[in-house]
PDB file of C-alpha atoms in Angstrom:
ATOM      1  CA  UNK A 153       7.052   3.979 -24.031  1.00 85.00           C
ATOM      2  CA  UNK A 154       5.839   1.656 -21.328  1.00 90.00           C
ATOM      3  CA  UNK A 155       8.181  -0.468 -19.242  1.00 90.00           C
ATOM      4  CA  UNK A 156       7.003  -3.563 -17.367  1.00 90.00           C
ATOM      5  CA  UNK A 157       8.683  -5.556 -14.628  1.00 89.00           C
ATOM      6  CA  UNK A 158      10.342  -8.739 -15.853  1.00 88.00           C
ATOM      7  CA  UNK A 159      11.686 -11.712 -13.932  1.00 86.00           C
ATOM      8  CA  UNK A 160      12.374 -15.380 -14.599  1.00 86.00           C
ATOM      9  CA  UNK A 161       8.633 -16.131 -14.879  1.00 85.00           C
ATOM     10  CA  UNK A 162       7.848 -13.737 -17.731  1.00 86.00           C
ATOM     11  CA  UNK A 163      11.252 -13.032 -19.333  1.00 88.00           C
ATOM     12  CA  UNK A 164      10.726 -15.629 -22.089  1.00 88.00           C
ATOM     13  CA  UNK A 165       7.560 -13.853 -23.262  1.00 88.00           C
ATOM     14  CA  UNK A 166       9.477 -10.578 -23.620  1.00 86.00           C
ATOM     15  CA  UNK A 167      12.326 -12.309 -25.436  1.00 87.00           C
ATOM     16  CA  UNK A 168       9.911 -14.092 -27.816  1.00 88.00           C
ATOM     17  CA  UNK A 169       8.165 -10.767 -28.524  1.00 86.00           C
ATOM     18  CA  UNK A 170      11.579  -9.326 -29.414  1.00 81.00           C
ATOM     19  CA  UNK A 171      11.094  -6.624 -26.833  1.00 77.00           C
ATOM     20  CA  UNK A 172      13.885  -4.157 -26.190  1.00 77.00           C
ATOM     21  CA  UNK A 173      16.512  -5.267 -23.702  1.00 78.00           C
ATOM     22  CA  UNK A 174      16.092  -4.191 -20.086  1.00 85.00           C
ATOM     23  CA  UNK A 175      16.703  -0.677 -18.881  1.00 90.00           C
ATOM     24  CA  UNK A 176      20.284  -0.404 -17.752  1.00 91.00           C
ATOM     25  CA  UNK A 177      22.823   2.099 -16.501  1.00 92.00           C
ATOM     26  CA  UNK A 178      26.562   2.307 -16.035  1.00 94.00           C
ATOM     27  CA  UNK A 179      28.062   2.276 -12.555  1.00 94.00           C
ATOM     28  CA  UNK A 180      31.812   2.218 -11.931  1.00 94.00           C
ATOM     29  CA  UNK A 181      32.412   0.771 -15.384  1.00 94.00           C
ATOM     30  CA  UNK A 182      29.825  -2.007 -15.043  1.00 95.00           C
ATOM     31  CA  UNK A 183      26.466  -2.206 -16.795  1.00 93.00           C
ATOM     32  CA  UNK A 184      23.610  -2.716 -14.347  1.00 92.00           C
ATOM     33  CA  UNK A 185      20.473  -4.238 -15.910  1.00 87.00           C
ATOM     34  CA  UNK A 186      17.195  -3.321 -14.262  1.00 88.00           C
ATOM     35  CA  UNK A 187      14.174  -5.609 -14.205  1.00 86.00           C
ATOM     36  CA  UNK A 188      12.117  -3.430 -16.539  1.00 90.00           C
ATOM     37  CA  UNK A 189      11.710  -4.112 -20.247  1.00 91.00           C
ATOM     38  CA  UNK A 190       9.834  -2.039 -22.796  1.00 91.00           C
ATOM     39  CA  UNK A 191       6.405  -3.431 -23.632  1.00 90.00           C
ATOM     40  CA  UNK A 192       6.204  -4.735 -27.204  1.00 90.00           C
ATOM     41  CA  UNK A 193       4.772  -2.061 -29.525  1.00 91.00           C
ATOM     42  CA  UNK A 194       2.057  -4.397 -30.839  1.00 92.00           C
ATOM     43  CA  UNK A 195       0.400  -4.396 -27.397  1.00 93.00           C
ATOM     44  CA  UNK A 196      -0.714  -0.803 -27.901  1.00 94.00           C
ATOM     45  CA  UNK A 197      -2.995  -2.056 -30.681  1.00 96.00           C
ATOM     46  CA  UNK A 198      -4.268  -4.949 -28.531  1.00 95.00           C
ATOM     47  CA  UNK A 199      -5.493  -3.402 -25.257  1.00 94.00           C
ATOM     48  CA  UNK A 200      -6.812  -6.662 -23.770  1.00 95.00           C
ATOM     49  CA  UNK A 201      -3.437  -8.317 -24.211  1.00 94.00           C
ATOM     50  CA  UNK A 202      -1.673  -5.217 -22.867  1.00 94.00           C
ATOM     51  CA  UNK A 203      -3.748  -5.480 -19.684  1.00 95.00           C
ATOM     52  CA  UNK A 204      -2.794  -9.155 -19.359  1.00 93.00           C
ATOM     53  CA  UNK A 205       0.923  -8.382 -19.687  1.00 92.00           C
ATOM     54  CA  UNK A 206       0.613  -5.514 -17.183  1.00 91.00           C
ATOM     55  CA  UNK A 207      -1.164  -7.721 -14.641  1.00 91.00           C
ATOM     56  CA  UNK A 208       1.537 -10.373 -14.896  1.00 89.00           C
ATOM     57  CA  UNK A 209       4.226  -7.719 -14.381  1.00 88.00           C
ATOM     58  CA  UNK A 210       2.354  -6.306 -11.390  1.00 88.00           C
ATOM     59  CA  UNK A 211       1.999  -9.750  -9.811  1.00 84.00           C
ATOM     60  CA  UNK A 212       5.749 -10.228 -10.176  1.00 66.00           C
ATOM     61  CA  UNK A 213       6.343  -6.985  -8.255  1.00 60.00           C
ATOM     62  CA  UNK A 214       3.812  -7.723  -5.548  1.00 57.00           C
ATOM     63  CA  UNK A 215       5.325 -11.171  -5.020  1.00 53.00           C
ATOM     64  CA  UNK A 216       8.841  -9.808  -4.720  1.00 53.00           C
ATOM     65  CA  UNK A 217       7.718  -7.056  -2.332  1.00 52.00           C
ATOM     66  CA  UNK A 218       6.046  -9.643  -0.083  1.00 50.00           C
ATOM     67  CA  UNK A 219       9.203 -11.752  -0.032  1.00 49.00           C
ATOM     68  CA  UNK A 220      11.234  -8.640   0.891  1.00 55.00           C
ATOM     69  CA  UNK A 221       8.878  -8.022   3.817  1.00 55.00           C
ATOM     70  CA  UNK A 222       9.003 -11.641   4.977  1.00 60.00           C
ATOM     71  CA  UNK A 223       5.427 -12.295   3.909  1.00 52.00           C
ATOM     72  CA  UNK A 224       4.530 -15.368   1.917  1.00 49.00           C
ATOM     73  CA  UNK A 225       2.836 -14.705  -1.450  1.00 45.00           C
ATOM     74  CA  UNK A 226      -0.513 -16.200  -0.296  1.00 47.00           C
ATOM     75  CA  UNK A 227      -0.826 -14.094   2.848  1.00 48.00           C
ATOM     76  CA  UNK A 228      -3.246 -11.177   3.036  1.00 47.00           C
ATOM     77  CA  UNK A 229      -1.889  -7.671   3.102  1.00 45.00           C
ATOM     78  CA  UNK A 230      -3.319  -4.810   5.107  1.00 42.00           C
ATOM     79  CA  UNK A 231      -5.880  -2.757   3.230  1.00 40.00           C
ATOM     80  CA  UNK A 232      -4.105   0.372   4.497  1.00 39.00           C
ATOM     81  CA  UNK A 233      -0.401  -0.248   3.968  1.00 39.00           C
ATOM     82  CA  UNK A 234       1.972   2.159   5.657  1.00 41.00           C
ATOM     83  CA  UNK A 235       3.748   4.624   3.434  1.00 37.00           C
ATOM     84  CA  UNK A 236       7.515   4.285   3.623  1.00 40.00           C
ATOM     85  CA  UNK A 237       9.607   7.410   3.560  1.00 37.00           C
TER      86      UNK A 237
END
């Protein structure tokens, strides 16, 4: 199984592909949905399309990480990012 990051920009594609619902867990009686959905099975037979879906998911994560760090999506990042512990 392969899970990809999903947000408002690519959620419709996962829903149209009838992908599995997001990963979730129970916490204090509430269900918490994570932003990761299972990649549609058909993508494993279509490697070029799988790469496209993976790149879109990666861009979503990079964009959200930049916003968390106060960096705008178009700004350059350091080639040697610091490792956070």
